[in-house]
Amino acid sequence: MTARDATGTPVGLTVSAFASLSLDPPLILICLNRDVHDLAVFHAGPFAVNILSEGQQALSRRFAGPREARFLELEVEAARNGCPILPESLAVIECRMESVVAGGDHDIIIGAVTSLRCHPEGRPLIYYAGGYNRLADAPPTAR
């Protein structure tokens, strides 16, 4: 998840709780712990969700690590909404902040999708049960 703070500095972090909320209107949700340093930036919006490909484990770990190293020597492009796009992202979902709902020790940030771009090739990075995993091939469907 990426954004820019009030000074234009890029901010970002790895999130583990992200989901589609609605198709009409297109909404997504992200759950962030209230202890996240840049929480106020994501409350204000806009933001971008960068879906990483299965070969980008190092980038995922980087954005889960120290804040000052996340964008260090990383070439990013700007999304239409001005948010940083991480290199080689499988998909990018640009959002404006729709609302925030309290959920225990987390805030559920609901974003209204303003733009979406996907690369047709590649598989998403999956984090499950404490580690990175591969998405299994689906069996062929009967027609």
Short mmCIF file of C-alpha atoms in Angstrom, two decimals:
data_model
loop_
_atom_site.label_atom_id
_atom_site.label_comp_id
_atom_site.label_asym_id
_atom_site.label_seq_id
_atom_site.Cartn_x
_atom_site.Cartn_y
_atom_site.Cartn_z
CA MET A 1 0.00 0.00 0.00
CA THR A 2 1.52 3.34 -0.99
CA ALA A 3 0.65 7.02 -0.68
CA ARG A 4 2.29 10.41 -0.26
CA ASP A 5 2.28 12.40 2.96
CA ALA A 6 1.43 16.11 3.19
CA THR A 7 4.97 17.05 2.10
CA GLY A 8 4.85 14.73 -0.94
CA THR A 9 7.19 12.15 0.59
CA PRO A 10 6.30 8.60 -0.45
CA VAL A 11 5.09 6.28 2.29
CA GLY A 12 4.23 2.61 2.05
CA LEU A 13 3.89 -0.63 3.92
CA THR A 14 3.15 -4.30 3.41
CA VAL A 15 -0.39 -5.25 4.40
CA SER A 16 -1.74 -8.71 5.00
CA ALA A 17 -5.45 -7.92 5.24
CA PHE A 18 -6.81 -6.69 1.91
CA ALA A 19 -10.04 -7.65 0.17
CA SER A 20 -12.59 -6.65 -2.42
CA LEU A 21 -15.64 -5.19 -0.71
CA SER A 22 -18.05 -4.26 -3.53
CA LEU A 23 -18.27 -4.41 -7.30
CA ASP A 24 -20.92 -1.70 -7.63
CA PRO A 25 -19.57 0.71 -6.64
CA PRO A 26 -16.04 -0.73 -6.77
CA LEU A 27 -14.70 -0.69 -3.20
CA ILE A 28 -11.79 -2.41 -1.48
CA LEU A 29 -10.85 -2.68 2.18
CA ILE A 30 -7.55 -2.80 4.01
CA CYS A 31 -7.06 -3.44 7.71
CA LEU A 32 -4.24 -1.52 9.39
CA ASN A 33 -3.13 -1.75 13.00
CA ARG A 34 -3.65 1.56 14.79
CA ASP A 35 0.05 1.51 15.75
CA VAL A 36 1.13 1.95 12.10
CA HIS A 37 3.29 5.07 11.91
CA ASP A 38 1.77 6.56 8.76
CA LEU A 39 -1.84 5.66 9.56
CA ALA A 40 -3.03 9.28 9.23
CA VAL A 41 -1.70 9.43 5.65
CA PHE A 42 -3.85 6.45 4.66
CA HIS A 43 -6.85 7.90 6.47
CA ALA A 44 -6.57 11.01 4.30
CA GLY A 45 -6.03 9.26 0.96
CA PRO A 46 -5.52 8.91 -1.92
CA PHE A 47 -3.62 5.63 -1.86
CA ALA A 48 -2.62 2.78 -4.14
CA VAL A 49 -2.60 -0.96 -3.55
CA ASN A 50 0.31 -2.61 -5.32
CA ILE A 51 -0.32 -6.34 -5.86
CA LEU A 52 3.10 -7.95 -5.99
CA SER A 53 3.99 -10.93 -8.14
CA GLU A 54 5.22 -14.20 -6.67
CA GLY A 55 8.86 -13.30 -7.39
CA GLN A 56 8.73 -10.13 -5.27
CA GLN A 57 9.16 -11.55 -1.77
CA ALA A 58 12.15 -9.29 -1.11
CA LEU A 59 10.10 -6.18 -1.92
CA SER A 60 7.29 -7.37 0.36
CA ARG A 61 9.80 -7.90 3.20
CA ARG A 62 11.38 -4.51 2.50
CA PHE A 63 8.04 -2.73 2.96
CA ALA A 64 7.42 -4.69 6.16
CA GLY A 65 10.81 -3.52 7.50
CA PRO A 66 12.24 -0.17 8.62
CA ARG A 67 10.37 2.83 7.18
CA GLU A 68 13.48 4.75 6.16
CA ALA A 69 14.66 1.90 3.87
CA ARG A 70 11.40 1.24 2.02
CA PHE A 71 11.87 3.66 -0.89
CA LEU A 72 15.68 3.94 -0.65
CA GLU A 73 17.13 3.67 -4.17
CA LEU A 74 13.81 2.30 -5.46
CA GLU A 75 12.62 3.60 -8.82
CA VAL A 76 8.88 4.21 -8.69
CA GLU A 77 6.49 5.81 -11.11
CA ALA A 78 3.50 7.92 -10.16
CA ALA A 79 -0.01 6.60 -10.45
CA ARG A 80 -2.72 8.87 -11.85
CA ASN A 81 -3.60 9.84 -8.27
CA GLY A 82 0.06 10.71 -7.56
CA CYS A 83 0.81 7.70 -5.36
CA PRO A 84 3.99 5.69 -5.92
CA ILE A 85 3.68 2.53 -7.99
CA LEU A 86 6.13 -0.18 -6.99
CA PRO A 87 8.19 -1.60 -9.86
CA GLU A 88 6.87 -4.71 -11.61
CA SER A 89 3.65 -4.82 -9.60
CA LEU A 90 1.25 -7.40 -10.97
CA ALA A 91 -1.66 -5.01 -10.47
CA VAL A 92 -2.19 -1.50 -9.13
CA ILE A 93 -5.48 -0.36 -7.62
CA GLU A 94 -5.73 3.40 -7.18
CA CYS A 95 -8.21 4.58 -4.56
CA ARG A 96 -9.60 7.59 -2.82
CA MET A 97 -10.35 7.12 0.83
CA GLU A 98 -14.08 6.44 1.26
CA SER A 99 -14.37 5.79 5.00
CA VAL A 100 -12.67 4.35 8.06
CA VAL A 101 -14.33 1.87 10.41
CA ALA A 102 -12.91 0.84 13.78
CA GLY A 103 -12.32 -2.88 14.15
CA GLY A 104 -10.70 -3.88 17.44
CA ASP A 105 -7.08 -2.68 17.43
CA HIS A 106 -7.24 -2.07 13.66
CA ASP A 107 -8.82 0.49 11.38
CA ILE A 108 -10.64 -0.82 8.34
CA ILE A 109 -9.91 1.59 5.52
CA ILE A 110 -12.45 1.48 2.73
CA GLY A 111 -11.22 2.79 -0.58
CA ALA A 112 -13.24 3.73 -3.65
CA VAL A 113 -11.44 2.41 -6.71
CA THR A 114 -10.63 5.21 -9.16
CA SER A 115 -8.31 3.31 -11.50
CA LEU A 116 -7.10 -0.23 -12.00
CA ARG A 117 -4.36 -1.69 -14.10
CA CYS A 118 -3.32 -5.32 -14.35
CA HIS A 119 -0.61 -7.22 -16.15
CA PRO A 120 -2.04 -10.30 -17.83
CA GLU A 121 1.04 -12.41 -17.13
CA GLY A 122 2.22 -13.46 -13.72
CA ARG A 123 0.93 -14.83 -10.47
CA PRO A 124 0.28 -12.96 -7.20
CA LEU A 125 2.51 -13.13 -4.16
CA ILE A 126 0.64 -15.01 -1.43
CA TYR A 127 1.42 -14.78 2.29
CA TYR A 128 -0.36 -17.45 4.29
CA ALA A 129 0.24 -19.34 7.55
CA GLY A 130 3.35 -17.32 8.40
CA GLY A 131 5.14 -17.66 5.08
CA TYR A 132 5.15 -16.98 1.36
CA ASN A 133 3.32 -19.56 -0.72
CA ARG A 134 2.39 -20.20 -4.32
CA LEU A 135 -1.10 -20.06 -5.70
CA ALA A 136 -2.00 -23.60 -6.76
CA ASP A 137 -3.02 -24.27 -10.32
CA ALA A 138 -6.77 -24.66 -10.55
CA PRO A 139 -7.99 -27.90 -12.05
CA PRO A 140 -9.62 -27.55 -15.46
CA THR A 141 -13.33 -26.86 -15.25
CA ALA A 142 -15.86 -29.11 -16.95
CA ARG A 143 -17.76 -27.47 -19.78
#
